[in-house]
Amino acid sequence: MPLNYSILQQSTEELRETENSPSVSMWPYLVDSAQTQLINKISIYAEKGDTAERARVLYMNAPALDVWKKMDKATEAVGEVHRPPKSALLLFGMPFSE
């Protein structure tokens, strides 16, 4: 099975900046850049982390990660998974489907 989601982690410090949340900043970016059609391809899940350095874990599919990179956000992946864990909640975009 292909690995469809990149795993990114955000620290407590990064979470203090609201623009580091895809649910806050990604839609305005898509509107301003005339890319709203991408909403149908973007899938971002999140779950609570377990340390200050890993306060939130994001699972982004390739289109979401590409947009996040274009937004100049931190995109260093710490791993990849086929799908987010069941404990992760949809944060932005469309749910995955199989």
Short mmCIF file of N, CA, C and O in Angstrom, two decimals:
data_model
loop_
_atom_site.label_atom_id
_atom_site.label_comp_id
_atom_site.label_asym_id
_atom_site.label_seq_id
_atom_site.Cartn_x
_atom_site.Cartn_y
_atom_site.Cartn_z
N MET A 1 0.84 -1.19 0.00
CA MET A 1 0.00 0.00 0.00
C MET A 1 0.88 1.25 0.00
O MET A 1 1.85 1.31 0.74
N PRO A 2 0.53 2.22 -0.80
CA PRO A 2 1.33 3.45 -0.82
C PRO A 2 1.16 4.24 0.47
O PRO A 2 0.12 4.16 1.13
N LEU A 3 2.18 4.97 0.83
CA LEU A 3 2.12 5.84 2.01
C LEU A 3 1.55 7.17 1.56
O LEU A 3 2.19 7.90 0.81
N ASN A 4 0.35 7.47 1.99
CA ASN A 4 -0.38 8.63 1.48
C ASN A 4 -0.28 9.88 2.33
O ASN A 4 -0.58 10.96 1.86
N TYR A 5 0.08 9.76 3.59
CA TYR A 5 0.10 10.91 4.50
C TYR A 5 1.48 11.12 5.09
O TYR A 5 2.08 10.18 5.63
N SER A 6 1.95 12.34 5.03
CA SER A 6 3.19 12.72 5.71
C SER A 6 2.84 13.13 7.13
O SER A 6 1.80 13.76 7.37
N ILE A 7 3.70 12.78 8.07
CA ILE A 7 3.48 13.10 9.48
C ILE A 7 4.36 14.30 9.83
O ILE A 7 5.58 14.26 9.63
N LEU A 8 3.74 15.35 10.32
CA LEU A 8 4.45 16.54 10.77
C LEU A 8 4.12 16.75 12.23
O LEU A 8 3.00 16.45 12.67
N GLN A 9 5.05 17.25 12.99
CA GLN A 9 4.77 17.56 14.38
C GLN A 9 4.98 19.04 14.63
O GLN A 9 5.83 19.67 14.00
N GLN A 10 4.17 19.58 15.52
CA GLN A 10 4.27 20.99 15.87
C GLN A 10 4.49 21.10 17.38
O GLN A 10 3.86 20.39 18.16
N SER A 11 5.37 22.01 17.75
CA SER A 11 5.69 22.23 19.16
C SER A 11 4.67 23.18 19.80
O SER A 11 3.89 23.85 19.10
N THR A 12 4.71 23.24 21.10
CA THR A 12 3.85 24.17 21.83
C THR A 12 4.12 25.59 21.36
O THR A 12 3.19 26.38 21.18
N GLU A 13 5.37 25.92 21.14
CA GLU A 13 5.75 27.26 20.66
C GLU A 13 5.12 27.55 19.30
O GLU A 13 4.59 28.63 19.07
N GLU A 14 5.16 26.60 18.41
CA GLU A 14 4.56 26.78 17.08
C GLU A 14 3.05 26.95 17.17
O GLU A 14 2.44 27.70 16.40
N LEU A 15 2.42 26.26 18.11
CA LEU A 15 0.97 26.36 18.25
C LEU A 15 0.51 27.70 18.80
O LEU A 15 -0.65 28.08 18.61
N ARG A 16 1.41 28.43 19.41
CA ARG A 16 1.05 29.77 19.92
C ARG A 16 0.74 30.74 18.78
O ARG A 16 0.03 31.71 18.96
N GLU A 17 1.29 30.47 17.61
CA GLU A 17 1.04 31.29 16.42
C GLU A 17 -0.14 30.67 15.67
O GLU A 17 -0.01 29.60 15.08
N THR A 18 -1.27 31.34 15.68
CA THR A 18 -2.49 30.76 15.09
C THR A 18 -2.34 30.47 13.61
O THR A 18 -3.01 29.59 13.09
N GLU A 19 -1.47 31.18 12.91
CA GLU A 19 -1.28 30.94 11.48
C GLU A 19 -0.62 29.58 11.20
O GLU A 19 -0.59 29.13 10.06
N ASN A 20 -0.11 28.92 12.24
CA ASN A 20 0.46 27.58 12.07
C ASN A 20 -0.60 26.49 12.11
O ASN A 20 -0.27 25.31 12.10
N SER A 21 -1.86 26.89 12.17
CA SER A 21 -2.94 25.92 12.12
C SER A 21 -3.55 25.92 10.73
O SER A 21 -4.04 26.95 10.26
N PRO A 22 -3.52 24.80 10.04
CA PRO A 22 -4.10 24.74 8.70
C PRO A 22 -5.57 25.15 8.67
O PRO A 22 -6.03 25.77 7.72
N SER A 23 -6.30 24.85 9.74
CA SER A 23 -7.72 25.19 9.76
C SER A 23 -7.95 26.70 9.82
O SER A 23 -9.01 27.18 9.46
N VAL A 24 -6.95 27.45 10.23
CA VAL A 24 -7.05 28.91 10.30
C VAL A 24 -6.49 29.56 9.05
O VAL A 24 -7.09 30.48 8.49
N SER A 25 -5.35 29.10 8.58
CA SER A 25 -4.63 29.83 7.55
C SER A 25 -4.75 29.28 6.13
O SER A 25 -4.53 30.01 5.17
N MET A 26 -5.10 28.02 5.96
CA MET A 26 -5.05 27.45 4.62
C MET A 26 -6.17 27.96 3.71
O MET A 26 -5.93 28.27 2.55
N TRP A 27 -7.40 28.06 4.22
CA TRP A 27 -8.49 28.53 3.36
C TRP A 27 -8.23 29.95 2.86
O TRP A 27 -8.35 30.22 1.66
N PRO A 28 -7.87 30.91 3.72
CA PRO A 28 -7.58 32.26 3.20
C PRO A 28 -6.47 32.24 2.14
O PRO A 28 -6.53 32.98 1.16
N TYR A 29 -5.46 31.38 2.34
CA TYR A 29 -4.40 31.26 1.34
C TYR A 29 -4.96 30.76 0.01
O TYR A 29 -4.63 31.29 -1.05
N LEU A 30 -5.80 29.73 0.06
CA LEU A 30 -6.38 29.19 -1.17
C LEU A 30 -7.25 30.23 -1.88
O LEU A 30 -7.22 30.33 -3.10
N VAL A 31 -7.99 31.00 -1.12
CA VAL A 31 -8.83 32.05 -1.71
C VAL A 31 -7.95 33.12 -2.35
O VAL A 31 -8.16 33.50 -3.51
N ASP A 32 -6.97 33.61 -1.61
CA ASP A 32 -6.10 34.69 -2.11
C ASP A 32 -5.29 34.26 -3.33
O ASP A 32 -4.95 35.09 -4.17
N SER A 33 -4.97 32.98 -3.43
CA SER A 33 -4.17 32.50 -4.55
C SER A 33 -5.03 31.85 -5.65
O SER A 33 -4.49 31.22 -6.56
N ALA A 34 -6.35 32.01 -5.55
CA ALA A 34 -7.29 31.48 -6.54
C ALA A 34 -7.12 29.97 -6.76
O ALA A 34 -7.11 29.49 -7.88
N GLN A 35 -6.96 29.24 -5.65
CA GLN A 35 -6.79 27.79 -5.72
C GLN A 35 -7.85 27.05 -4.90
O GLN A 35 -7.60 25.96 -4.41
N THR A 36 -9.03 27.63 -4.76
CA THR A 36 -10.05 27.02 -3.91
C THR A 36 -10.47 25.63 -4.38
O THR A 36 -10.95 24.83 -3.58
N GLN A 37 -10.26 25.31 -5.64
CA GLN A 37 -10.62 23.99 -6.14
C GLN A 37 -9.81 22.89 -5.47
O GLN A 37 -10.21 21.73 -5.46
N LEU A 38 -8.68 23.24 -4.88
CA LEU A 38 -7.84 22.24 -4.20
C LEU A 38 -8.48 21.69 -2.93
O LEU A 38 -8.05 20.65 -2.42
N ILE A 39 -9.50 22.36 -2.42
CA ILE A 39 -10.14 21.89 -1.19
C ILE A 39 -10.64 20.45 -1.35
O ILE A 39 -10.69 19.69 -0.39
N ASN A 40 -10.99 20.07 -2.57
CA ASN A 40 -11.48 18.71 -2.82
C ASN A 40 -10.37 17.66 -2.82
O ASN A 40 -10.66 16.47 -2.85
N LYS A 41 -9.12 18.09 -2.81
CA LYS A 41 -7.99 17.17 -2.84
C LYS A 41 -7.20 17.16 -1.53
O LYS A 41 -6.43 16.24 -1.28
N ILE A 42 -7.39 18.18 -0.72
CA ILE A 42 -6.64 18.34 0.52
C ILE A 42 -7.27 17.52 1.64
O ILE A 42 -8.49 17.51 1.79
N SER A 43 -6.43 16.85 2.39
CA SER A 43 -6.88 16.07 3.53
C SER A 43 -5.84 16.22 4.64
O SER A 43 -4.69 15.80 4.48
N ILE A 44 -6.26 16.84 5.75
CA ILE A 44 -5.35 17.05 6.88
C ILE A 44 -6.05 16.57 8.15
O ILE A 44 -7.15 17.01 8.48
N TYR A 45 -5.38 15.68 8.84
CA TYR A 45 -5.86 15.17 10.13
C TYR A 45 -4.90 15.63 11.21
O TYR A 45 -3.73 15.90 10.95
N ALA A 46 -5.39 15.68 12.45
CA ALA A 46 -4.54 16.09 13.57
C ALA A 46 -4.90 15.28 14.81
O ALA A 46 -6.02 14.80 14.96
N GLU A 47 -3.91 15.14 15.66
CA GLU A 47 -4.14 14.56 16.97
C GLU A 47 -3.20 15.21 17.97
O GLU A 47 -2.16 15.77 17.59
N LYS A 48 -3.59 15.15 19.21
CA LYS A 48 -2.80 15.74 20.28
C LYS A 48 -1.49 14.98 20.43
O LYS A 48 -1.47 13.75 20.40
N GLY A 49 -0.42 15.73 20.61
CA GLY A 49 0.88 15.11 20.83
C GLY A 49 1.08 14.75 22.29
O GLY A 49 0.18 14.91 23.11
N ASP A 50 2.29 14.32 22.61
CA ASP A 50 2.56 13.85 23.96
C ASP A 50 3.69 14.59 24.68
O ASP A 50 3.99 14.28 25.82
N THR A 51 4.32 15.56 24.01
CA THR A 51 5.37 16.35 24.63
C THR A 51 5.27 17.79 24.15
O THR A 51 4.53 18.09 23.21
N ALA A 52 6.04 18.69 24.77
CA ALA A 52 6.03 20.09 24.34
C ALA A 52 6.60 20.24 22.93
O ALA A 52 6.18 21.11 22.18
N GLU A 53 7.54 19.39 22.55
CA GLU A 53 8.12 19.43 21.22
C GLU A 53 7.20 18.78 20.19
O GLU A 53 7.34 19.00 18.99
N ARG A 54 6.28 17.99 20.66
CA ARG A 54 5.33 17.27 19.80
C ARG A 54 3.92 17.50 20.36
O ARG A 54 3.22 16.57 20.74
N ALA A 55 3.52 18.77 20.41
CA ALA A 55 2.24 19.13 21.02
C ALA A 55 1.06 18.76 20.12
O ALA A 55 -0.03 18.46 20.61
N ARG A 56 1.26 18.82 18.81
CA ARG A 56 0.23 18.41 17.86
C ARG A 56 0.90 17.67 16.72
O ARG A 56 1.96 18.05 16.25
N VAL A 57 0.23 16.62 16.26
CA VAL A 57 0.72 15.83 15.14
C VAL A 57 -0.24 16.03 13.98
O VAL A 57 -1.46 15.90 14.15
N LEU A 58 0.30 16.40 12.83
CA LEU A 58 -0.51 16.60 11.63
C LEU A 58 -0.22 15.48 10.64
O LEU A 58 0.92 15.05 10.49
N TYR A 59 -1.26 15.03 9.98
CA TYR A 59 -1.16 14.04 8.91
C TYR A 59 -1.67 14.72 7.65
O TYR A 59 -2.86 15.06 7.57
N MET A 60 -0.79 14.97 6.69
CA MET A 60 -1.15 15.70 5.48
C MET A 60 -0.94 14.83 4.25
O MET A 60 0.12 14.22 4.11
N ASN A 61 -1.95 14.83 3.36
CA ASN A 61 -1.74 14.15 2.09
C ASN A 61 -0.87 15.06 1.20
O ASN A 61 -0.57 16.21 1.57
N ALA A 62 -0.45 14.55 0.05
CA ALA A 62 0.49 15.28 -0.81
C ALA A 62 -0.02 16.65 -1.24
O ALA A 62 0.74 17.63 -1.16
N PRO A 63 -1.28 16.80 -1.70
CA PRO A 63 -1.73 18.14 -2.07
C PRO A 63 -1.70 19.12 -0.90
O PRO A 63 -1.33 20.28 -1.06
N ALA A 64 -2.06 18.66 0.29
CA ALA A 64 -2.03 19.52 1.46
C ALA A 64 -0.60 19.94 1.79
O ALA A 64 -0.34 21.11 2.08
N LEU A 65 0.31 18.99 1.74
CA LEU A 65 1.72 19.29 2.03
C LEU A 65 2.29 20.26 1.01
O LEU A 65 3.04 21.18 1.37
N ASP A 66 1.93 20.12 -0.25
CA ASP A 66 2.39 21.06 -1.28
C ASP A 66 1.92 22.48 -0.99
O ASP A 66 2.71 23.43 -1.09
N VAL A 67 0.66 22.64 -0.62
CA VAL A 67 0.14 23.97 -0.29
C VAL A 67 0.84 24.51 0.94
O VAL A 67 1.24 25.67 0.98
N TRP A 68 1.01 23.67 1.97
CA TRP A 68 1.67 24.09 3.20
C TRP A 68 3.08 24.60 2.91
O TRP A 68 3.53 25.59 3.47
N LYS A 69 3.79 23.91 2.02
CA LYS A 69 5.13 24.35 1.61
C LYS A 69 5.06 25.71 0.93
O LYS A 69 5.88 26.60 1.20
N LYS A 70 4.11 25.88 0.03
CA LYS A 70 3.96 27.17 -0.67
C LYS A 70 3.62 28.29 0.29
O LYS A 70 3.91 29.45 0.01
N MET A 71 3.02 27.95 1.41
CA MET A 71 2.68 28.94 2.43
C MET A 71 3.89 29.26 3.32
O MET A 71 3.77 30.06 4.25
N ASP A 72 5.02 28.62 3.05
CA ASP A 72 6.25 28.80 3.83
C ASP A 72 6.10 28.36 5.28
O ASP A 72 6.63 29.00 6.20
N LYS A 73 5.40 27.26 5.48
CA LYS A 73 5.23 26.69 6.81
C LYS A 73 6.22 25.53 6.99
O LYS A 73 6.73 24.98 6.01
N ALA A 74 6.46 25.16 8.22
CA ALA A 74 7.39 24.06 8.51
C ALA A 74 6.83 22.76 7.94
O ALA A 74 5.69 22.40 8.21
N THR A 75 7.63 22.09 7.11
CA THR A 75 7.15 20.90 6.42
C THR A 75 8.07 19.70 6.60
O THR A 75 7.98 18.75 5.82
N GLU A 76 8.89 19.70 7.60
CA GLU A 76 9.79 18.56 7.80
C GLU A 76 9.00 17.37 8.32
O GLU A 76 8.49 17.37 9.45
N ALA A 77 8.85 16.39 7.48
CA ALA A 77 8.10 15.19 7.85
C ALA A 77 8.94 14.30 8.76
O ALA A 77 10.13 14.15 8.56
N VAL A 78 8.27 13.71 9.75
CA VAL A 78 8.95 12.79 10.66
C VAL A 78 8.55 11.35 10.36
O VAL A 78 8.94 10.44 11.08
N GLY A 79 7.76 11.17 9.32
CA GLY A 79 7.35 9.83 8.92
C GLY A 79 6.22 9.90 7.91
O GLY A 79 5.79 10.98 7.50
N GLU A 80 5.77 8.71 7.50
CA GLU A 80 4.65 8.60 6.56
C GLU A 80 3.79 7.42 6.97
O GLU A 80 4.30 6.45 7.53
N VAL A 81 2.50 7.52 6.68
CA VAL A 81 1.56 6.43 6.95
C VAL A 81 0.59 6.31 5.79
O VAL A 81 0.40 7.26 5.02
N HIS A 82 -0.01 5.14 5.66
CA HIS A 82 -1.01 4.94 4.61
C HIS A 82 -2.25 5.78 4.90
O HIS A 82 -2.82 6.39 3.99
N ARG A 83 -2.68 5.81 6.15
CA ARG A 83 -3.81 6.64 6.55
C ARG A 83 -3.59 7.08 7.99
O ARG A 83 -2.86 6.43 8.73
N PRO A 84 -4.22 8.18 8.38
CA PRO A 84 -4.07 8.63 9.77
C PRO A 84 -4.66 7.61 10.74
O PRO A 84 -5.56 6.85 10.38
N PRO A 85 -4.18 7.61 11.98
CA PRO A 85 -4.76 6.70 12.96
C PRO A 85 -6.22 7.08 13.27
O PRO A 85 -6.63 8.22 13.03
N LYS A 86 -6.96 6.15 13.78
CA LYS A 86 -8.37 6.41 14.11
C LYS A 86 -8.54 7.49 15.16
O LYS A 86 -9.59 8.11 15.25
N SER A 87 -7.50 7.73 15.95
CA SER A 87 -7.56 8.76 16.99
C SER A 87 -7.43 10.17 16.43
O SER A 87 -7.74 11.15 17.11
N ALA A 88 -6.97 10.30 15.18
CA ALA A 88 -6.80 11.62 14.56
C ALA A 88 -8.15 12.11 14.02
O ALA A 88 -8.97 11.34 13.54
N LEU A 89 -8.35 13.42 14.11
CA LEU A 89 -9.58 14.04 13.64
C LEU A 89 -9.30 14.87 12.39
O LEU A 89 -8.24 15.48 12.27
N LEU A 90 -10.29 14.91 11.49
CA LEU A 90 -10.15 15.73 10.30
C LEU A 90 -10.05 17.20 10.72
O LEU A 90 -10.91 17.71 11.41
N LEU A 91 -8.99 17.85 10.32
CA LEU A 91 -8.74 19.24 10.68
C LEU A 91 -9.13 20.18 9.55
O LEU A 91 -9.66 21.26 9.78
N PHE A 92 -8.87 19.75 8.30
CA PHE A 92 -9.15 20.62 7.16
C PHE A 92 -9.21 19.78 5.90
O PHE A 92 -8.46 18.82 5.74
N GLY A 93 -10.11 20.13 5.01
CA GLY A 93 -10.20 19.45 3.72
C GLY A 93 -11.21 18.33 3.74
O GLY A 93 -12.19 18.35 4.49
N MET A 94 -10.96 17.33 2.91
CA MET A 94 -11.88 16.20 2.72
C MET A 94 -11.33 14.95 3.40
O MET A 94 -10.13 14.74 3.44
N PRO A 95 -12.24 14.11 3.89
CA PRO A 95 -11.78 12.85 4.48
C PRO A 95 -11.18 11.95 3.42
O PRO A 95 -11.52 12.05 2.25
N PHE A 96 -10.26 11.08 3.83
CA PHE A 96 -9.69 10.12 2.89
C PHE A 96 -10.75 9.13 2.49
O PHE A 96 -11.75 8.94 3.19
N SER A 97 -10.56 8.51 1.35
CA SER A 97 -11.49 7.48 0.93
C SER A 97 -10.73 6.35 0.27
O SER A 97 -9.64 6.55 -0.26
N GLU A 98 -11.30 5.18 0.32
CA GLU A 98 -10.69 4.02 -0.31
C GLU A 98 -11.80 3.21 -0.95
O GLU A 98 -12.90 3.19 -0.53
#
